[in-house]
PDB file of N, CA and C in Angstrom:
ATOM      1  N   UNK Y   1      67.482 149.173  86.750  1.00 81.00           N
ATOM      2  CA  UNK Y   1      66.963 148.258  87.756  1.00 81.00           C
ATOM      3  C   UNK Y   1      65.537 148.634  88.185  1.00 81.00           C
ATOM      4  N   UNK Y   2      65.204 149.897  88.099  1.00 84.00           N
ATOM      5  CA  UNK Y   2      63.873 150.322  88.535  1.00 84.00           C
ATOM      6  C   UNK Y   2      62.775 149.689  87.685  1.00 84.00           C
ATOM      7  N   UNK Y   3      63.103 149.228  86.469  1.00 88.00           N
ATOM      8  CA  UNK Y   3      62.098 148.595  85.616  1.00 88.00           C
ATOM      9  C   UNK Y   3      61.641 147.253  86.169  1.00 88.00           C
ATOM     10  N   UNK Y   4      62.337 146.748  87.155  1.00 93.00           N
ATOM     11  CA  UNK Y   4      61.974 145.458  87.761  1.00 93.00           C
ATOM     12  C   UNK Y   4      60.964 145.623  88.902  1.00 93.00           C
ATOM     13  N   UNK Y   5      60.588 146.865  89.159  1.00 93.00           N
ATOM     14  CA  UNK Y   5      59.684 147.196  90.259  1.00 93.00           C
ATOM     15  C   UNK Y   5      58.383 147.749  89.661  1.00 93.00           C
ATOM     16  N   UNK Y   6      57.219 147.301  90.145  1.00 92.00           N
ATOM     17  CA  UNK Y   6      55.955 147.779  89.583  1.00 92.00           C
ATOM     18  C   UNK Y   6      55.788 149.293  89.728  1.00 92.00           C
ATOM     19  N   UNK Y   7      55.122 149.869  88.748  1.00 92.00           N
ATOM     20  CA  UNK Y   7      54.803 151.290  88.778  1.00 92.00           C
ATOM     21  C   UNK Y   7      54.067 151.618  90.082  1.00 92.00           C
ATOM     22  N   UNK Y   8      54.462 152.700  90.706  1.00 91.00           N
ATOM     23  CA  UNK Y   8      53.815 153.127  91.948  1.00 91.00           C
ATOM     24  C   UNK Y   8      54.481 152.613  93.207  1.00 91.00           C
ATOM     25  N   UNK Y   9      55.394 151.640  93.068  1.00 93.00           N
ATOM     26  CA  UNK Y   9      56.125 151.119  94.219  1.00 93.00           C
ATOM     27  C   UNK Y   9      57.365 151.992  94.434  1.00 93.00           C
ATOM     28  N   UNK Y  10      57.576 152.488  95.645  1.00 92.00           N
ATOM     29  CA  UNK Y  10      58.757 153.318  95.889  1.00 92.00           C
ATOM     30  C   UNK Y  10      60.053 152.554  95.600  1.00 92.00           C
ATOM     31  N   UNK Y  11      60.950 153.193  94.878  1.00 94.00           N
ATOM     32  CA  UNK Y  11      62.251 152.606  94.555  1.00 94.00           C
ATOM     33  C   UNK Y  11      63.227 153.023  95.647  1.00 94.00           C
ATOM     34  N   UNK Y  12      63.694 152.039  96.406  1.00 95.00           N
ATOM     35  CA  UNK Y  12      64.623 152.312  97.497  1.00 95.00           C
ATOM     36  C   UNK Y  12      65.938 151.574  97.267  1.00 95.00           C
ATOM     37  N   UNK Y  13      66.972 152.049  97.925  1.00 96.00           N
ATOM     38  CA  UNK Y  13      68.265 151.384  97.837  1.00 96.00           C
ATOM     39  C   UNK Y  13      68.152 149.943  98.338  1.00 96.00           C
ATOM     40  N   UNK Y  14      67.399 149.741  99.410  1.00 95.00           N
ATOM     41  CA  UNK Y  14      67.220 148.401  99.986  1.00 95.00           C
ATOM     42  C   UNK Y  14      66.549 147.458  98.988  1.00 95.00           C
ATOM     43  N   UNK Y  15      65.530 147.941  98.319  1.00 96.00           N
ATOM     44  CA  UNK Y  15      64.807 147.115  97.356  1.00 96.00           C
ATOM     45  C   UNK Y  15      65.686 146.790  96.143  1.00 96.00           C
ATOM     46  N   UNK Y  16      66.403 147.782  95.646  1.00 96.00           N
ATOM     47  CA  UNK Y  16      67.304 147.538  94.514  1.00 96.00           C
ATOM     48  C   UNK Y  16      68.401 146.547  94.895  1.00 96.00           C
ATOM     49  N   UNK Y  17      68.915 146.647  96.105  1.00 96.00           N
ATOM     50  CA  UNK Y  17      69.949 145.714  96.575  1.00 96.00           C
ATOM     51  C   UNK Y  17      69.409 144.295  96.652  1.00 96.00           C
ATOM     52  N   UNK Y  18      68.169 144.158  97.065  1.00 97.00           N
ATOM     53  CA  UNK Y  18      67.519 142.846  97.148  1.00 97.00           C
ATOM     54  C   UNK Y  18      67.409 142.221  95.754  1.00 97.00           C
ATOM     55  N   UNK Y  19      67.022 143.016  94.770  1.00 96.00           N
ATOM     56  CA  UNK Y  19      66.891 142.526  93.402  1.00 96.00           C
ATOM     57  C   UNK Y  19      68.250 142.142  92.840  1.00 96.00           C
ATOM     58  N   UNK Y  20      69.257 142.978  93.058  1.00 97.00           N
ATOM     59  CA  UNK Y  20      70.610 142.673  92.580  1.00 97.00           C
ATOM     60  C   UNK Y  20      71.117 141.381  93.216  1.00 97.00           C
ATOM     61  N   UNK Y  21      70.888 141.205  94.514  1.00 97.00           N
ATOM     62  CA  UNK Y  21      71.323 139.985  95.201  1.00 97.00           C
ATOM     63  C   UNK Y  21      70.623 138.763  94.613  1.00 97.00           C
ATOM     64  N   UNK Y  22      69.339 138.882  94.321  1.00 97.00           N
ATOM     65  CA  UNK Y  22      68.598 137.772  93.728  1.00 97.00           C
ATOM     66  C   UNK Y  22      69.098 137.424  92.341  1.00 97.00           C
ATOM     67  N   UNK Y  23      69.344 138.441  91.523  1.00 97.00           N
ATOM     68  CA  UNK Y  23      69.843 138.189  90.174  1.00 97.00           C
ATOM     69  C   UNK Y  23      71.255 137.606  90.213  1.00 97.00           C
ATOM     70  N   UNK Y  24      72.070 138.053  91.140  1.00 97.00           N
ATOM     71  CA  UNK Y  24      73.417 137.512  91.292  1.00 97.00           C
ATOM     72  C   UNK Y  24      73.356 136.027  91.634  1.00 97.00           C
ATOM     73  N   UNK Y  25      72.466 135.662  92.524  1.00 96.00           N
ATOM     74  CA  UNK Y  25      72.271 134.255  92.895  1.00 96.00           C
ATOM     75  C   UNK Y  25      71.886 133.428  91.671  1.00 96.00           C
ATOM     76  N   UNK Y  26      70.978 133.945  90.862  1.00 97.00           N
ATOM     77  CA  UNK Y  26      70.526 133.219  89.681  1.00 97.00           C
ATOM     78  C   UNK Y  26      71.648 133.057  88.660  1.00 97.00           C
ATOM     79  N   UNK Y  27      72.449 134.089  88.485  1.00 96.00           N
ATOM     80  CA  UNK Y  27      73.590 133.999  87.570  1.00 96.00           C
ATOM     81  C   UNK Y  27      74.592 132.948  88.053  1.00 96.00           C
ATOM     82  N   UNK Y  28      74.828 132.904  89.348  1.00 96.00           N
ATOM     83  CA  UNK Y  28      75.776 131.926  89.905  1.00 96.00           C
ATOM     84  C   UNK Y  28      75.324 130.490  89.677  1.00 96.00           C
ATOM     85  N   UNK Y  29      74.041 130.282  89.537  1.00 94.00           N
ATOM     86  CA  UNK Y  29      73.508 128.940  89.287  1.00 94.00           C
ATOM     87  C   UNK Y  29      73.545 128.568  87.808  1.00 94.00           C
ATOM     88  N   UNK Y  30      74.017 129.489  86.981  1.00 93.00           N
ATOM     89  CA  UNK Y  30      74.185 129.164  85.574  1.00 93.00           C
ATOM     90  C   UNK Y  30      73.182 129.777  84.626  1.00 93.00           C
ATOM     91  N   UNK Y  31      72.244 130.557  85.132  1.00 94.00           N
ATOM     92  CA  UNK Y  31      71.277 131.195  84.246  1.00 94.00           C
ATOM     93  C   UNK Y  31      71.935 132.382  83.553  1.00 94.00           C
ATOM     94  N   UNK Y  32      71.632 132.549  82.278  1.00 91.00           N
ATOM     95  CA  UNK Y  32      72.230 133.627  81.492  1.00 91.00           C
ATOM     96  C   UNK Y  32      71.460 134.924  81.650  1.00 91.00           C
ATOM     97  N   UNK Y  33      70.912 135.389  80.537  1.00 93.00           N
ATOM     98  CA  UNK Y  33      70.135 136.636  80.582  1.00 93.00           C
ATOM     99  C   UNK Y  33      68.864 136.404  81.375  1.00 93.00           C
ATOM    100  N   UNK Y  34      68.592 137.305  82.297  1.00 95.00           N
ATOM    101  CA  UNK Y  34      67.414 137.144  83.135  1.00 95.00           C
ATOM    102  C   UNK Y  34      66.995 138.469  83.726  1.00 95.00           C
ATOM    103  N   UNK Y  35      65.810 138.473  84.271  1.00 96.00           N
ATOM    104  CA  UNK Y  35      65.290 139.591  85.049  1.00 96.00           C
ATOM    105  C   UNK Y  35      64.593 139.005  86.261  1.00 96.00           C
ATOM    106  N   UNK Y  36      64.816 139.616  87.399  1.00 97.00           N
ATOM    107  CA  UNK Y  36      64.068 139.281  88.603  1.00 97.00           C
ATOM    108  C   UNK Y  36      63.108 140.436  88.833  1.00 97.00           C
ATOM    109  N   UNK Y  37      61.832 140.180  88.675  1.00 97.00           N
ATOM    110  CA  UNK Y  37      60.806 141.207  88.866  1.00 97.00           C
ATOM    111  C   UNK Y  37      60.285 141.124  90.293  1.00 97.00           C
ATOM    112  N   UNK Y  38      60.233 142.258  90.951  1.00 97.00           N
ATOM    113  CA  UNK Y  38      59.776 142.348  92.340  1.00 97.00           C
ATOM    114  C   UNK Y  38      58.292 142.691  92.354  1.00 97.00           C
ATOM    115  N   UNK Y  39      57.499 141.857  93.012  1.00 96.00           N
ATOM    116  CA  UNK Y  39      56.060 142.096  93.167  1.00 96.00           C
ATOM    117  C   UNK Y  39      55.696 141.882  94.632  1.00 96.00           C
ATOM    118  N   UNK Y  40      56.181 142.762  95.485  1.00 95.00           N
ATOM    119  CA  UNK Y  40      55.905 142.628  96.918  1.00 95.00           C
ATOM    120  C   UNK Y  40      56.606 141.409  97.473  1.00 95.00           C
ATOM    121  N   UNK Y  41      55.836 140.415  97.907  1.00 96.00           N
ATOM    122  CA  UNK Y  41      56.447 139.207  98.466  1.00 96.00           C
ATOM    123  C   UNK Y  41      56.674 138.119  97.411  1.00 96.00           C
ATOM    124  N   UNK Y  42      56.472 138.482  96.135  1.00 98.00           N
ATOM    125  CA  UNK Y  42      56.668 137.542  95.035  1.00 98.00           C
ATOM    126  C   UNK Y  42      57.880 137.956  94.202  1.00 98.00           C
ATOM    127  N   UNK Y  43      58.766 137.003  93.949  1.00 98.00           N
ATOM    128  CA  UNK Y  43      59.877 137.190  93.015  1.00 98.00           C
ATOM    129  C   UNK Y  43      59.485 136.471  91.734  1.00 98.00           C
ATOM    130  N   UNK Y  44      59.357 137.220  90.641  1.00 97.00           N
ATOM    131  CA  UNK Y  44      59.001 136.617  89.347  1.00 97.00           C
ATOM    132  C   UNK Y  44      60.252 136.614  88.480  1.00 97.00           C
ATOM    133  N   UNK Y  45      60.660 135.431  88.052  1.00 97.00           N
ATOM    134  CA  UNK Y  45      61.889 135.260  87.283  1.00 97.00           C
ATOM    135  C   UNK Y  45      61.549 135.161  85.803  1.00 97.00           C
ATOM    136  N   UNK Y  46      62.249 135.961  84.996  1.00 96.00           N
ATOM    137  CA  UNK Y  46      62.150 135.879  83.540  1.00 96.00           C
ATOM    138  C   UNK Y  46      63.508 135.415  83.029  1.00 96.00           C
ATOM    139  N   UNK Y  47      63.513 134.313  82.253  1.00 95.00           N
ATOM    140  CA  UNK Y  47      64.773 133.787  81.717  1.00 95.00           C
ATOM    141  C   UNK Y  47      64.609 133.490  80.237  1.00 95.00           C
ATOM    142  N   UNK Y  48      65.735 133.317  79.561  1.00 93.00           N
ATOM    143  CA  UNK Y  48      65.709 132.911  78.160  1.00 93.00           C
ATOM    144  C   UNK Y  48      65.193 131.478  78.054  1.00 93.00           C
ATOM    145  N   UNK Y  49      64.562 131.190  76.946  1.00 92.00           N
ATOM    146  CA  UNK Y  49      63.991 129.860  76.720  1.00 92.00           C
ATOM    147  C   UNK Y  49      65.040 128.757  76.831  1.00 92.00           C
ATOM    148  N   UNK Y  50      66.258 129.011  76.345  1.00 91.00           N
ATOM    149  CA  UNK Y  50      67.282 127.956  76.380  1.00 91.00           C
ATOM    150  C   UNK Y  50      67.738 127.630  77.811  1.00 91.00           C
ATOM    151  N   UNK Y  51      67.424 128.493  78.786  1.00 93.00           N
ATOM    152  CA  UNK Y  51      67.764 128.212  80.181  1.00 93.00           C
ATOM    153  C   UNK Y  51      66.685 127.414  80.913  1.00 93.00           C
ATOM    154  N   UNK Y  52      65.540 127.213  80.272  1.00 92.00           N
ATOM    155  CA  UNK Y  52      64.446 126.482  80.921  1.00 92.00           C
ATOM    156  C   UNK Y  52      64.879 125.065  81.310  1.00 92.00           C
ATOM    157  N   UNK Y  53      65.708 124.437  80.495  1.00 92.00           N
ATOM    158  CA  UNK Y  53      66.139 123.062  80.782  1.00 92.00           C
ATOM    159  C   UNK Y  53      66.884 122.986  82.108  1.00 92.00           C
ATOM    160  N   UNK Y  54      67.612 124.029  82.458  1.00 93.00           N
ATOM    161  CA  UNK Y  54      68.340 124.045  83.729  1.00 93.00           C
ATOM    162  C   UNK Y  54      67.377 123.936  84.914  1.00 93.00           C
ATOM    163  N   UNK Y  55      66.203 124.516  84.763  1.00 89.00           N
ATOM    164  CA  UNK Y  55      65.228 124.504  85.852  1.00 89.00           C
ATOM    165  C   UNK Y  55      64.505 123.170  85.999  1.00 89.00           C
ATOM    166  N   UNK Y  56      64.775 122.224  85.102  1.00 88.00           N
ATOM    167  CA  UNK Y  56      64.214 120.884  85.250  1.00 88.00           C
ATOM    168  C   UNK Y  56      64.925 120.095  86.342  1.00 88.00           C
ATOM    169  N   UNK Y  57      66.083 120.558  86.748  1.00 93.00           N
ATOM    170  CA  UNK Y  57      66.839 119.891  87.806  1.00 93.00           C
ATOM    171  C   UNK Y  57      66.287 120.321  89.171  1.00 93.00           C
ATOM    172  N   UNK Y  58      65.749 119.371  89.939  1.00 95.00           N
ATOM    173  CA  UNK Y  58      65.143 119.720  91.230  1.00 95.00           C
ATOM    174  C   UNK Y  58      66.088 120.472  92.164  1.00 95.00           C
ATOM    175  N   UNK Y  59      67.370 120.087  92.188  1.00 95.00           N
ATOM    176  CA  UNK Y  59      68.286 120.756  93.112  1.00 95.00           C
ATOM    177  C   UNK Y  59      68.484 122.226  92.736  1.00 95.00           C
ATOM    178  N   UNK Y  60      68.444 122.547  91.464  1.00 95.00           N
ATOM    179  CA  UNK Y  60      68.561 123.943  91.021  1.00 95.00           C
ATOM    180  C   UNK Y  60      67.316 124.722  91.443  1.00 95.00           C
ATOM    181  N   UNK Y  61      66.137 124.145  91.190  1.00 94.00           N
ATOM    182  CA  UNK Y  61      64.888 124.814  91.583  1.00 94.00           C
ATOM    183  C   UNK Y  61      64.849 125.062  93.071  1.00 94.00           C
ATOM    184  N   UNK Y  62      65.238 124.068  93.873  1.00 96.00           N
ATOM    185  CA  UNK Y  62      65.206 124.229  95.328  1.00 96.00           C
ATOM    186  C   UNK Y  62      66.201 125.291  95.783  1.00 96.00           C
ATOM    187  N   UNK Y  63      67.357 125.317  95.167  1.00 96.00           N
ATOM    188  CA  UNK Y  63      68.356 126.317  95.546  1.00 96.00           C
ATOM    189  C   UNK Y  63      67.869 127.730  95.196  1.00 96.00           C
ATOM    190  N   UNK Y  64      67.250 127.884  94.036  1.00 96.00           N
ATOM    191  CA  UNK Y  64      66.694 129.181  93.663  1.00 96.00           C
ATOM    192  C   UNK Y  64      65.647 129.610  94.682  1.00 96.00           C
ATOM    193  N   UNK Y  65      64.718 128.724  94.964  1.00 96.00           N
ATOM    194  CA  UNK Y  65      63.651 129.027  95.909  1.00 96.00           C
ATOM    195  C   UNK Y  65      64.210 129.361  97.287  1.00 96.00           C
ATOM    196  N   UNK Y  66      65.111 128.544  97.783  1.00 97.00           N
ATOM    197  CA  UNK Y  66      65.690 128.781  99.107  1.00 97.00           C
ATOM    198  C   UNK Y  66      66.418 130.116  99.172  1.00 97.00           C
ATOM    199  N   UNK Y  67      67.230 130.414  98.155  1.00 97.00           N
ATOM    200  CA  UNK Y  67      68.001 131.654  98.166  1.00 97.00           C
ATOM    201  C   UNK Y  67      67.113 132.889  98.087  1.00 97.00           C
ATOM    202  N   UNK Y  68      66.082 132.844  97.254  1.00 98.00           N
ATOM    203  CA  UNK Y  68      65.209 134.004  97.135  1.00 98.00           C
ATOM    204  C   UNK Y  68      64.343 134.175  98.382  1.00 98.00           C
ATOM    205  N   UNK Y  69      63.977 133.088  99.003  1.00 97.00           N
ATOM    206  CA  UNK Y  69      63.217 133.196 100.258  1.00 97.00           C
ATOM    207  C   UNK Y  69      64.085 133.758 101.381  1.00 97.00           C
ATOM    208  N   UNK Y  70      65.376 133.455 101.358  1.00 97.00           N
ATOM    209  CA  UNK Y  70      66.289 134.054 102.339  1.00 97.00           C
ATOM    210  C   UNK Y  70      66.387 135.567 102.164  1.00 97.00           C
ATOM    211  N   UNK Y  71      66.146 136.027 100.948  1.00 97.00           N
ATOM    212  CA  UNK Y  71      66.161 137.471 100.695  1.00 97.00           C
ATOM    213  C   UNK Y  71      64.867 138.147 101.126  1.00 97.00           C
ATOM    214  N   UNK Y  72      63.857 137.347 101.497  1.00 97.00           N
ATOM    215  CA  UNK Y  72      62.615 137.913 101.994  1.00 97.00           C
ATOM    216  C   UNK Y  72      61.393 137.683 101.134  1.00 97.00           C
ATOM    217  N   UNK Y  73      61.565 136.983 100.024  1.00 98.00           N
ATOM    218  CA  UNK Y  73      60.395 136.675  99.200  1.00 98.00           C
ATOM    219  C   UNK Y  73      59.666 135.466  99.774  1.00 98.00           C
ATOM    220  N   UNK Y  74      58.358 135.511  99.743  1.00 98.00           N
ATOM    221  CA  UNK Y  74      57.527 134.399 100.214  1.00 98.00           C
ATOM    222  C   UNK Y  74      57.292 133.398  99.100  1.00 98.00           C
ATOM    223  N   UNK Y  75      57.121 133.922  97.886  1.00 98.00           N
ATOM    224  CA  UNK Y  75      56.822 133.093  96.729  1.00 98.00           C
ATOM    225  C   UNK Y  75      57.827 133.368  95.613  1.00 98.00           C
ATOM    226  N   UNK Y  76      58.138 132.335  94.851  1.00 97.00           N
ATOM    227  CA  UNK Y  76      59.029 132.456  93.708  1.00 97.00           C
ATOM    228  C   UNK Y  76      58.290 131.893  92.502  1.00 97.00           C
ATOM    229  N   UNK Y  77      58.160 132.710  91.447  1.00 97.00           N
ATOM    230  CA  UNK Y  77      57.425 132.318  90.258  1.00 97.00           C
ATOM    231  C   UNK Y  77      58.304 132.438  89.023  1.00 97.00           C
ATOM    232  N   UNK Y  78      58.004 131.610  88.035  1.00 95.00           N
ATOM    233  CA  UNK Y  78      58.732 131.625  86.770  1.00 95.00           C
ATOM    234  C   UNK Y  78      57.796 132.089  85.676  1.00 95.00           C
ATOM    235  N   UNK Y  79      58.199 133.114  84.940  1.00 94.00           N
ATOM    236  CA  UNK Y  79      57.429 133.591  83.800  1.00 94.00           C
ATOM    237  C   UNK Y  79      57.610 132.592  82.656  1.00 94.00           C
ATOM    238  N   UNK Y  80      56.521 132.073  82.109  1.00 90.00           N
ATOM    239  CA  UNK Y  80      56.595 131.023  81.101  1.00 90.00           C
ATOM    240  C   UNK Y  80      56.522 131.535  79.666  1.00 90.00           C
ATOM    241  N   UNK Y  81      56.341 132.805  79.459  1.00 77.00           N
ATOM    242  CA  UNK Y  81      56.283 133.328  78.083  1.00 77.00           C
ATOM    243  C   UNK Y  81      57.488 134.151  77.744  1.00 77.00           C
TER     244      UNK Y  81
END
């Protein structure tokens, strides 16, 4: 899990729990393999290409954004490569 945190950022139990909670939320919405990368107030989501179609549904995108913002992220970004 520490690989989801930028080099030089202290790895804390609280931060790891936040990432696990975010990834759990994403899995519950139907996303398969993924990583939630923590960048301060930004949550950067990495998903498999075949899951991109799921994010075309506005209600899924809004639920992802709302849930991650409840965890304390200000911004939610999707890695496109």
